[in-house]
Coordinates of C-alpha atoms (C1' of nucleotides) in Angstrom, one line a residue:
Chain A
M1 CA 122.8 151.2 68.1
E2 CA 122.8 153.5 65.5
T3 CA 126.3 154.1 63.4
Q4 CA 126.9 152.7 61.1
S5 CA 129.3 153.8 57.4
A6 CA 128.0 151.2 55.5
R7 CA 124.3 152.7 55.9
A8 CA 121.3 152.5 53.7
D9 CA 121.7 155.1 51.4
A10 CA 125.3 153.8 50.8
M11 CA 124.5 151.1 48.1
P12 CA 124.3 152.8 44.5
N13 CA 122.7 150.0 42.6
T14 CA 122.6 153.3 40.2
G15 CA 125.3 155.9 40.0
H16 CA 128.8 155.4 40.7
I17 CA 129.8 157.0 43.9
R18 CA 130.6 154.5 46.3
R19 CA 131.4 152.1 45.2
D20 CA 129.6 148.7 46.8
A21 CA 131.3 146.4 49.0
F22 CA 131.2 143.2 47.0
L23 CA 132.4 144.7 43.5
L24 CA 135.1 146.2 45.9
K25 CA 136.3 142.8 47.1
L26 CA 136.0 141.0 44.0
S27 CA 138.1 143.3 42.5
Q28 CA 141.0 142.5 44.4
G29 CA 140.7 139.6 42.9
A30 CA 140.8 140.6 39.3
A31 CA 140.0 143.5 37.4
L32 CA 136.2 143.3 36.4
T33 CA 135.0 144.7 33.5
A34 CA 132.0 147.0 32.8
D35 CA 130.3 144.1 32.1
D36 CA 130.9 142.2 35.1
E37 CA 129.9 144.7 37.5
R38 CA 126.5 145.1 35.9
M39 CA 125.8 141.4 35.9
I40 CA 126.4 141.3 39.1
C41 CA 124.1 143.7 40.2
R42 CA 121.4 142.4 38.0
L43 CA 122.2 139.2 39.6
I44 CA 121.4 140.6 43.3
G45 CA 117.5 140.4 43.4
N46 CA 115.7 142.4 45.7
T47 CA 117.1 143.5 49.2
R48 CA 115.9 142.6 52.6
H49 CA 116.3 145.2 55.3
Y50 CA 116.9 143.3 58.7
Q51 CA 116.8 145.0 62.3
T52 CA 119.3 144.2 64.6
G53 CA 119.7 141.5 66.4
Q54 CA 116.7 139.6 63.9
T55 CA 118.0 136.2 62.3
I56 CA 118.3 136.1 59.0
I57 CA 118.5 132.1 58.6
A58 CA 117.6 129.7 61.2
D59 CA 119.4 126.8 61.7
G60 CA 118.0 123.8 60.2
D61 CA 116.3 126.2 57.3
V62 CA 116.6 124.8 53.7
P63 CA 118.8 128.0 52.1
R64 CA 117.0 128.9 49.0
H65 CA 119.2 131.9 48.3
L66 CA 122.7 132.7 48.3
I67 CA 122.6 135.7 50.9
L68 CA 125.5 138.5 49.9
I69 CA 125.6 140.7 53.1
Q70 CA 125.1 144.6 51.5
S71 CA 125.3 146.7 54.8
G72 CA 126.0 146.1 58.0
W73 CA 127.3 142.7 60.3
A74 CA 126.1 139.0 60.9
Y75 CA 126.5 136.6 63.1
R76 CA 127.1 133.1 61.4
Q77 CA 126.9 131.0 64.8
R78 CA 125.2 128.0 66.8
Y79 CA 124.0 126.9 69.7
M80 CA 125.3 123.7 71.6
A81 CA 123.4 121.3 73.7
N82 CA 124.6 122.9 76.6
G83 CA 123.2 125.6 75.7
K84 CA 126.6 127.7 75.2
R85 CA 126.9 130.2 71.9
Q86 CA 129.9 129.5 69.3
I87 CA 130.2 132.1 67.2
V88 CA 131.8 131.0 64.0
S89 CA 131.9 133.9 61.9
V90 CA 131.2 137.5 61.4
L91 CA 129.5 138.4 58.1
L92 CA 130.8 142.2 56.6
P93 CA 129.5 144.4 53.9
G94 CA 130.6 142.0 51.2
D95 CA 129.9 138.9 52.2
L96 CA 128.8 135.5 50.9
T97 CA 126.5 133.1 53.3
E98 CA 128.4 130.4 51.2
P99 CA 130.5 129.7 48.2
F100 CA 129.1 131.3 45.4
G101 CA 128.2 128.1 43.2
A102 CA 125.9 125.9 45.5
L103 CA 123.6 126.4 48.6
P104 CA 123.8 123.2 51.2
P105 CA 120.6 121.6 52.0
M106 CA 120.3 122.8 55.1
V107 CA 122.2 125.0 56.3
M108 CA 123.7 124.1 60.3
Y109 CA 123.7 127.4 61.7
S110 CA 121.7 130.3 62.4
L111 CA 122.6 134.0 61.0
R112 CA 122.0 136.9 63.1
A113 CA 121.7 140.7 62.2
V114 CA 124.6 142.4 64.4
T115 CA 123.7 145.9 63.5
P116 CA 120.6 146.9 61.0
V117 CA 121.5 144.5 57.9
E118 CA 120.5 144.4 54.1
A119 CA 121.0 141.4 52.6
G120 CA 120.6 140.8 48.6
L121 CA 119.2 137.6 47.5
I122 CA 121.3 135.5 45.0
D123 CA 120.6 132.7 42.4
P124 CA 123.7 130.7 42.7
A125 CA 122.9 128.9 39.7
Q126 CA 123.0 132.3 38.1
L127 CA 126.3 133.6 39.9
R128 CA 128.1 130.2 38.3
A129 CA 126.4 130.5 35.1
A130 CA 128.0 134.2 35.0
A131 CA 131.3 133.2 36.5
E132 CA 131.8 130.6 33.8
A133 CA 130.4 133.0 31.1
S134 CA 132.8 135.8 31.8
P135 CA 137.2 134.9 32.8
S136 CA 137.4 137.4 35.1
L137 CA 134.1 137.5 37.4
G138 CA 134.8 133.9 37.8
Q139 CA 138.2 134.5 38.5
A140 CA 137.7 137.1 41.0
L141 CA 134.9 134.4 42.8
W142 CA 136.8 131.7 42.8
Q143 CA 139.5 134.2 44.5
D144 CA 136.7 135.5 47.1
L145 CA 136.3 131.5 47.9
L146 CA 140.0 130.7 48.0
V147 CA 139.7 134.2 50.9
S148 CA 136.9 133.0 52.6
A149 CA 138.8 129.2 53.2
A150 CA 141.4 130.7 54.7
D151 CA 139.7 133.4 56.9
A152 CA 138.1 129.6 58.3
H153 CA 141.6 128.2 58.9
D154 CA 142.6 131.4 60.5
R155 CA 140.0 131.4 63.5
V156 CA 140.6 127.0 63.4
V157 CA 144.5 128.3 64.1
T158 CA 143.7 131.2 66.5
L159 CA 141.4 129.3 68.6
G160 CA 144.0 126.5 68.5
S161 CA 146.7 128.1 69.6
L162 CA 146.7 131.9 71.1
D163 CA 146.4 132.5 75.0
A164 CA 143.3 135.0 75.5
V165 CA 144.9 138.4 74.8
E166 CA 146.3 137.3 71.6
R167 CA 143.1 136.5 70.4
V168 CA 141.3 139.4 71.2
G169 CA 144.2 141.1 69.0
H170 CA 144.2 139.1 66.6
L171 CA 140.2 139.8 66.3
F172 CA 141.1 143.3 66.0
C173 CA 143.6 142.6 63.5
E174 CA 141.7 140.7 61.4
L175 CA 138.4 143.1 61.2
H176 CA 141.1 146.0 60.9
S177 CA 142.5 144.1 57.6
R178 CA 138.6 143.2 56.4
L179 CA 137.1 146.7 56.4
S180 CA 140.0 148.1 55.0
A181 CA 139.5 146.2 51.7
I182 CA 136.3 147.6 51.6
G183 CA 137.1 151.0 52.7
L184 CA 135.2 151.2 56.0
V185 CA 138.9 152.2 58.3
K186 CA 139.9 155.4 58.1
A187 CA 142.9 156.8 59.3
G188 CA 143.1 153.3 61.7
E189 CA 139.2 153.9 63.0
F190 CA 136.0 151.4 62.7
E191 CA 132.7 151.1 63.9
M192 CA 133.2 148.0 66.3
P193 CA 129.4 147.3 67.2
M194 CA 130.3 143.6 68.7
T195 CA 129.4 143.7 72.7
Q196 CA 132.1 142.5 74.7
A197 CA 130.1 139.0 75.4
D198 CA 129.8 138.3 71.3
I199 CA 133.8 138.4 71.5
A200 CA 133.9 136.2 74.0
D201 CA 131.6 133.8 72.5
L202 CA 133.7 134.3 69.0
L203 CA 137.3 133.4 70.5
G204 CA 135.8 130.6 73.3
L205 CA 136.7 133.1 76.1
S206 CA 134.6 134.3 78.5
T207 CA 133.1 137.9 79.2
V208 CA 135.0 138.9 82.1
H209 CA 138.2 137.3 80.5
V210 CA 137.5 139.3 77.6
N211 CA 136.9 142.2 79.5
R212 CA 140.7 142.3 81.5
C213 CA 142.1 141.4 77.5
M214 CA 141.3 144.2 76.2
Q215 CA 142.2 146.5 79.3
E216 CA 145.6 144.4 78.8
L217 CA 145.7 146.1 75.3
R218 CA 144.3 149.4 75.6
A219 CA 147.6 149.7 78.3
T220 CA 149.9 149.1 75.8
G221 CA 148.5 151.8 73.4
M222 CA 148.1 149.6 70.8
L223 CA 144.4 149.4 70.8
S224 CA 141.1 152.2 71.5
L225 CA 137.5 151.5 72.0
S226 CA 134.8 154.2 72.9
R227 CA 130.6 153.8 71.8
G228 CA 131.1 152.0 69.6
C229 CA 134.3 152.5 67.9
A230 CA 137.3 150.6 67.4
K231 CA 140.9 152.5 66.7
V232 CA 143.9 150.8 66.3
H233 CA 147.1 153.0 67.1
D234 CA 149.8 150.7 66.0
I235 CA 148.6 148.1 63.8
E236 CA 152.2 146.6 62.7
A237 CA 153.0 146.3 66.8
L238 CA 149.3 144.8 67.2
A239 CA 149.8 142.1 64.4
S240 CA 153.4 140.8 65.5
A241 CA 152.3 140.9 68.9
S242 CA 148.8 138.6 68.4
M243 CA 150.4 136.6 65.3
F244 CA 148.5 137.8 62.7
E245 CA 149.4 137.5 59.1
S246 CA 148.9 139.7 56.5
R247 CA 146.1 137.9 54.1
D248 CA 147.7 140.6 51.0
H249 CA 149.8 137.3 50.4
Y250 CA 146.0 136.1 49.3
L251 CA 146.0 138.9 46.4
K252 CA 148.8 140.8 45.6
P253 CA 151.2 138.6 43.8
H254 CA 148.3 136.8 42.3
A255 CA 148.2 138.2 38.7
E256 CA 150.8 136.5 37.1
V257 CA 150.7 133.3 38.6
T258 CA 146.8 133.0 37.5
L259 CA 146.5 134.1 34.1
S260 CA 146.8 130.7 33.0
T261 CA 143.3 130.4 34.9
G262 CA 141.3 133.2 33.6
A263 CA 142.2 135.7 31.7
L264 CA 143.1 138.3 33.1
R265 CA 142.9 142.0 31.6
R266 CA 144.9 145.2 31.9
Chain B
M1 CA 154.2 102.9 61.2
E2 CA 152.6 100.3 58.4
T3 CA 149.0 99.2 58.4
Q4 CA 147.0 101.8 56.1
S5 CA 144.2 100.2 54.8
A6 CA 144.5 102.3 51.7
R7 CA 147.4 100.6 50.0
A8 CA 149.8 101.5 47.0
D9 CA 147.9 98.7 45.5
A10 CA 144.5 100.5 46.3
M11 CA 144.6 102.9 43.5
P12 CA 143.0 100.8 40.6
N13 CA 143.7 103.5 37.7
T14 CA 142.3 100.4 35.7
G15 CA 140.3 98.1 37.3
H16 CA 137.1 98.7 39.2
I17 CA 137.4 96.0 41.6
R18 CA 138.0 98.7 44.2
R19 CA 136.3 102.4 44.9
D20 CA 138.6 105.1 44.3
A21 CA 137.8 107.1 47.6
F22 CA 137.6 110.3 46.0
L23 CA 134.4 108.8 43.7
L24 CA 133.1 107.3 46.3
K25 CA 132.7 111.0 48.2
L26 CA 131.8 112.6 45.1
S27 CA 129.1 110.2 44.5
Q28 CA 127.4 111.2 47.4
G29 CA 126.5 114.1 46.5
A30 CA 124.8 113.6 43.1
A31 CA 125.1 110.7 41.2
L32 CA 128.1 110.2 38.9
T33 CA 127.6 109.2 35.0
A34 CA 130.5 106.8 33.5
D35 CA 131.6 109.6 31.8
D36 CA 132.1 112.2 34.8
E37 CA 134.3 109.2 36.7
R38 CA 136.6 108.4 33.1
M39 CA 136.7 112.1 33.2
I40 CA 138.0 112.3 36.9
C41 CA 140.1 109.5 36.5
R42 CA 141.6 111.3 33.5
L43 CA 142.7 114.5 34.9
I44 CA 144.2 113.3 37.7
G45 CA 147.9 113.2 36.4
N46 CA 150.6 112.0 37.9
T47 CA 150.5 109.7 40.9
R48 CA 153.4 111.1 43.6
H49 CA 154.0 108.8 46.7
Y50 CA 155.5 110.2 49.8
Q51 CA 156.9 108.6 53.2
T52 CA 155.3 109.1 56.3
G53 CA 156.3 112.5 57.6
Q54 CA 157.5 113.7 54.3
T55 CA 156.5 117.3 53.5
I56 CA 153.9 117.2 50.2
I57 CA 153.7 121.3 50.3
A58 CA 155.9 123.6 52.1
D59 CA 154.4 127.0 53.7
G60 CA 154.6 129.7 51.2
D61 CA 155.2 127.6 47.9
V62 CA 153.2 128.2 45.3
P63 CA 151.0 125.8 44.3
R64 CA 150.7 124.9 40.5
H65 CA 148.3 122.0 41.5
L66 CA 145.2 120.6 43.3
I67 CA 146.8 117.9 45.0
L68 CA 144.1 114.7 45.4
I69 CA 144.8 112.9 48.6
Q70 CA 144.6 109.3 46.9
S71 CA 145.2 106.8 49.7
G72 CA 146.9 107.8 53.4
W73 CA 146.0 110.7 55.8
A74 CA 148.0 114.1 55.6
Y75 CA 148.0 117.2 57.8
R76 CA 147.6 120.9 56.8
Q77 CA 149.3 122.4 59.7
R78 CA 151.1 125.8 60.5
Y79 CA 153.8 126.6 62.6
M80 CA 153.2 129.5 64.8
A81 CA 155.8 132.3 65.7
N82 CA 156.1 130.7 69.5
G83 CA 156.9 127.1 67.9
K84 CA 153.6 126.0 68.8
R85 CA 152.1 123.8 65.5
Q86 CA 148.6 124.0 65.2
I87 CA 146.7 120.8 62.9
V88 CA 144.3 123.2 60.8
S89 CA 143.1 119.7 59.3
V90 CA 143.4 116.3 58.7
L91 CA 143.1 115.2 55.1
L92 CA 141.7 111.6 54.6
P93 CA 141.9 109.8 51.4
G94 CA 139.5 111.4 48.9
D95 CA 140.4 114.5 49.9
L96 CA 141.2 117.8 48.2
T97 CA 144.6 120.4 49.6
E98 CA 141.9 123.3 48.2
P99 CA 138.0 124.1 46.5
F100 CA 137.8 122.1 43.3
G101 CA 138.6 125.3 41.0
A102 CA 141.2 127.5 41.5
L103 CA 144.9 127.6 43.0
P104 CA 145.8 129.8 45.8
P105 CA 148.9 132.2 44.6
M106 CA 150.5 130.9 48.1
V107 CA 149.2 128.0 50.2
M108 CA 149.8 129.8 54.2
Y109 CA 150.5 126.5 55.4
S110 CA 152.6 122.9 55.1
L111 CA 151.2 119.6 53.8
R112 CA 153.5 117.1 55.7
A113 CA 152.2 113.1 54.8
V114 CA 150.9 111.1 58.4
T115 CA 151.6 107.8 57.1
P116 CA 153.1 107.2 53.2
V117 CA 150.9 109.0 50.9
E118 CA 149.7 109.3 47.3
A119 CA 148.8 112.1 46.1
G120 CA 147.6 112.8 42.4
L121 CA 147.9 116.2 40.9
I122 CA 145.1 117.9 38.7
D123 CA 144.4 121.0 37.3
P124 CA 142.3 123.2 38.3
A125 CA 141.2 124.6 35.4
Q126 CA 140.6 121.5 33.9
L127 CA 138.6 120.8 36.4
R128 CA 136.5 123.0 37.1
A129 CA 135.7 123.4 33.0
A130 CA 134.8 119.5 33.4
A131 CA 132.5 120.5 36.5
E132 CA 131.1 123.2 34.0
A133 CA 130.1 120.7 31.1
S134 CA 129.0 117.8 33.2
P135 CA 125.9 119.2 35.7
S136 CA 126.7 116.0 37.8
L137 CA 130.1 115.9 38.0
G138 CA 129.6 120.2 39.1
Q139 CA 127.2 119.4 41.0
A140 CA 129.2 116.1 42.6
L141 CA 132.4 118.9 43.4
W142 CA 130.0 122.0 44.8
Q143 CA 128.3 119.5 47.8
D144 CA 131.6 118.0 48.2
L145 CA 133.5 122.2 48.2
L146 CA 130.5 122.8 50.6
V147 CA 131.0 119.6 53.4
S148 CA 134.5 121.3 53.3
A149 CA 133.2 124.5 54.4
A150 CA 131.1 122.6 57.2
D151 CA 133.3 120.7 58.4
A152 CA 135.8 124.1 58.9
H153 CA 133.0 125.4 60.5
D154 CA 132.6 122.4 62.7
R155 CA 136.6 122.7 64.4
V156 CA 135.9 126.2 65.1
V157 CA 132.4 124.9 67.1
T158 CA 134.7 122.3 68.8
L159 CA 137.3 124.5 69.4
G160 CA 135.5 127.2 71.0
S161 CA 132.9 125.7 72.7
L162 CA 134.3 122.2 73.7
D163 CA 135.9 121.2 76.7
A164 CA 139.1 118.9 76.4
V165 CA 137.3 115.7 76.7
E166 CA 134.4 116.5 74.3
R167 CA 136.7 117.4 71.9
V168 CA 139.0 114.6 71.9
G169 CA 135.4 112.8 71.3
H170 CA 134.4 114.4 68.7
L171 CA 137.2 114.1 66.7
F172 CA 136.6 110.5 67.1
C173 CA 133.6 110.5 65.7
E174 CA 134.4 112.9 62.6
L175 CA 137.2 110.3 61.8
H176 CA 134.4 107.8 62.3
S177 CA 132.1 109.4 60.1
R178 CA 134.8 110.7 57.2
L179 CA 135.9 106.8 57.3
S180 CA 133.0 105.4 56.7
A181 CA 131.6 107.5 53.9
I182 CA 135.1 106.2 52.3
G183 CA 134.9 102.0 53.1
L184 CA 137.7 102.5 55.1
V185 CA 135.5 101.5 58.6
K186 CA 134.4 97.6 59.2
A187 CA 132.4 97.2 62.5
G188 CA 133.5 99.7 63.9
E189 CA 137.0 99.7 63.4
F190 CA 139.7 102.0 61.7
E191 CA 143.3 102.8 61.2
M192 CA 144.1 105.4 63.3
P193 CA 147.5 106.8 63.0
M194 CA 147.9 109.9 64.6
T195 CA 149.6 110.0 68.0
Q196 CA 148.1 112.0 70.9
A197 CA 150.8 115.0 70.2
D198 CA 148.9 114.9 66.5
I199 CA 145.8 115.3 68.5
A200 CA 147.4 117.5 70.8
D201 CA 148.8 119.9 68.1
L202 CA 145.2 119.4 66.3
L203 CA 142.7 120.0 69.2
G204 CA 144.7 122.9 71.1
L205 CA 145.4 120.4 74.1
S206 CA 148.5 119.3 76.0
T207 CA 149.9 116.0 75.0
V208 CA 149.6 115.1 78.4
H209 CA 145.6 115.9 78.8
V210 CA 144.7 114.6 75.7
N211 CA 146.2 111.0 76.8
R212 CA 143.9 111.7 80.5
C213 CA 141.2 112.4 78.3
M214 CA 141.5 109.1 76.1
Q215 CA 141.8 107.5 79.5
E216 CA 138.7 109.3 80.0
L217 CA 136.5 108.2 76.9
R218 CA 138.6 104.2 77.7
A219 CA 136.6 103.9 80.7
T220 CA 133.7 104.7 79.5
G221 CA 134.1 101.9 77.4
M222 CA 132.6 103.9 74.2
L223 CA 136.0 104.2 73.0
S224 CA 139.2 102.0 72.7
L225 CA 142.5 101.9 70.4
S226 CA 145.2 99.8 70.1
R227 CA 148.2 99.1 68.1
G228 CA 147.1 102.3 65.5
C229 CA 144.0 100.8 65.0
A230 CA 140.7 102.3 66.8
K231 CA 137.3 101.2 67.6
V232 CA 134.5 103.0 68.5
H233 CA 131.8 100.6 70.5
D234 CA 129.3 102.9 70.9
I235 CA 129.2 105.7 68.0
E236 CA 125.8 106.9 69.7
A237 CA 126.8 107.4 72.7
L238 CA 130.2 108.8 71.9
A239 CA 128.5 111.0 69.5
S240 CA 125.9 112.2 71.8
A241 CA 128.7 113.2 74.6
S242 CA 130.7 114.9 72.7
M243 CA 128.3 116.8 71.0
F244 CA 128.9 116.4 67.4
E245 CA 126.3 116.5 64.7
S246 CA 125.7 113.5 61.9
R247 CA 127.0 115.1 58.6
D248 CA 124.2 113.3 56.7
H249 CA 122.2 116.1 57.1
Y250 CA 124.5 117.1 54.5
L251 CA 123.8 115.0 52.0
K252 CA 121.4 112.6 52.4
P253 CA 117.7 114.8 51.9
H254 CA 119.3 116.7 48.7
A255 CA 118.6 115.1 46.0
E256 CA 114.8 116.9 45.0
V257 CA 116.0 120.3 47.0
T258 CA 118.8 121.3 44.4
L259 CA 117.9 119.9 41.2
S260 CA 117.4 123.7 40.4
T261 CA 120.6 123.8 40.5
G262 CA 121.8 121.5 38.2
A263 CA 120.1 119.1 36.0
L264 CA 120.5 115.6 37.9
R265 CA 119.8 112.5 36.6
R266 CA 117.5 109.3 37.6
Chain C
dC1 C1' 112.8 157.8 88.0
dG2 C1' 113.2 152.2 87.4
dG3 C1' 114.6 149.0 84.2
dT4 C1' 117.8 147.0 80.7
dT5 C1' 121.9 146.1 78.2
dG6 C1' 127.0 146.2 78.7
dC7 C1' 131.3 147.7 80.9
dT8 C1' 134.3 147.0 84.8
dT9 C1' 136.0 144.7 89.1
dG10 C1' 137.2 140.6 92.8
dA11 C1' 137.8 136.2 94.9
dG12 C1' 137.7 131.3 94.9
dA13 C1' 137.6 127.1 92.2
dT14 C1' 138.4 124.8 87.8
dC15 C1' 140.6 123.4 83.5
dC16 C1' 144.3 122.6 82.0
dA17 C1' 149.7 123.2 80.7
dT18 C1' 154.3 122.3 82.0
dC19 C1' 157.9 120.3 84.3
dA20 C1' 159.9 115.6 85.0
dA21 C1' 160.0 110.9 85.9
dT22 C1' 159.1 106.1 83.9
dA23 C1' 158.0 102.6 81.0
dG24 C1' 156.7 100.1 76.7
dG25 C1' 157.4 98.8 72.6
dA26 C1' 160.0 99.1 67.8
dG27 C1' 163.7 99.5 65.5
dT28 C1' 169.1 99.4 65.1
dG29 C1' 173.5 97.2 66.0
dG30 C1' 176.9 94.3 68.0
Chain D
dC1 C1' 170.5 87.4 72.5
dC2 C1' 170.8 91.5 74.5
dA3 C1' 172.2 96.8 74.9
dC4 C1' 170.9 100.9 73.0
dT5 C1' 168.4 104.6 71.2
dC6 C1' 164.2 106.7 69.8
dC7 C1' 159.7 107.4 70.2
dT8 C1' 155.3 107.6 72.4
dA9 C1' 152.0 106.6 76.2
dT10 C1' 151.5 107.2 80.9
dT11 C1' 151.8 109.0 85.7
dG12 C1' 152.5 112.0 89.0
dA13 C1' 153.0 116.9 91.4
dT14 C1' 152.3 122.2 91.0
dG15 C1' 151.1 126.1 88.9
dG16 C1' 149.1 129.1 86.0
dA17 C1' 145.7 130.6 82.4
dT18 C1' 140.8 131.3 82.4
dC19 C1' 136.2 130.4 84.1
dT20 C1' 132.1 131.4 87.5
dC21 C1' 130.0 133.7 90.6
dA22 C1' 128.8 138.2 92.4
dA23 C1' 128.8 143.0 92.6
dG24 C1' 128.9 147.9 91.4
dC25 C1' 128.6 150.9 87.8
dA26 C1' 127.8 153.6 84.3
dA27 C1' 125.0 154.9 79.7
dC28 C1' 120.4 154.6 77.6
dC29 C1' 115.8 155.0 76.9
dG30 C1' 110.7 153.8 77.8

DNA sequence: CGGTTGCTTGAGATCCATCAATAGGAGTGG
DNA sequence: CCACTCCTATTGATGGATCTCAAGCAACCG
């Protein structure tokens, strides 16, 4: 349990050698100004560190801050009365646990670190105020919120209408896409810390069956996996085989369309 | 295809005899002022009417407004390459199609009227401005957004970890709960315009199997259904049998906790 | 080493999908 | 009022996808 591209030293609160994942994601929704970026950095309060397997938020907690995953992976998960665990979503670097402007009175899930995690605490009231003060930042944050909502809808579609092999393929497409957006994919390869049991709990399958599905995918040559590192050989083929639709629609053609909402620059 | 509690005459843009569903829902997140309510009413532009089965938004459309369902039911659905239809969510009176503050550059689903629907068009920029101007209104809108997000997570959990009978039971609990919140449940009874085929497409089951599940639920005496009208006889039993968790946590204990975020009155 | 964790494999059981057919309204037109 | 046609609900029979149980293996680690 080690290899993590986004490691402790990857968060340059000072330098600009490596872009923070959150800023990277945000800047895909709208061009951020230097002020916007500074503002975001200032709003990220103390950063906490969690070890693999640690619980970041427990089911039933009253949250006091937004939590921003700065590096590492985390699961939003829930245990059912029958003992089953359902992973609701996978949080990657740059992801917020909640919509940026508000906190729920109580969380109905728990948040668990899959790898070592750096998490920043943010006051939603301040972030909201920043979004209201800067049109570009507001635009970026709302866009990010829309993408999260679309991802949740996507998971519903996946669980409701795809068979087992398709679900697994879809997951790898999704991870490939999301990790690409934050620069964590190199030549089709990315870190993949999830175990097959985790994948099963995310996709509503059994561990055994996930194993067989992955063998099937490997047999087709679209995917390979070793030592916690996944490689997608043919993303096109995998995407069409597992009915994955690119999330680019959600970002690309945006510039003109939403100019009305917030003054974009450039 | 007729009986609808929330009919055309139910939208009192003038009188106050019957509370608008949207206002009802919002006022559960924060106490709205008279100004807030007037503002909301003013922001709802022309109301459009749709007939049963009509498409309100088509997959791939570029949305120009937020759509508020004022009366009737609608499905957010998506057709897969294999021809299957997945219903992503059911929209009830008072529901918005998107988070209140922004529009996606393109919708990845289509919206279909299940019953005759009245839908109001809202400019998200104006709604956002209103939320920024009034703390109570902002609080209410953000709260509503959080509930929508929690509902989406809930659907994921349902699809991922419940068996067929539980899913169907869960659905009726959810509808009971959501319809109660907008005053459309009377003595445990509510209009239920969904067909078994619709339920199947929502829950990722086959029509045939949904039928058998409903028979099972009826046999236990927890549920009955006739002529498009559902009656839940024992909501407690049904909820625990289908692992439904009340959404009240999300609203009730909120008042003190979030005072910090927006200045609540009263 | 022995213990733990994750991956892999096989065989039987189960849930649910599929196929096929019947039956009951509700609307339509003769 | 009857014949006709949808559409929805219902039932039975069969097959398939996936789960569960039960082992064995490989890697890692104290």
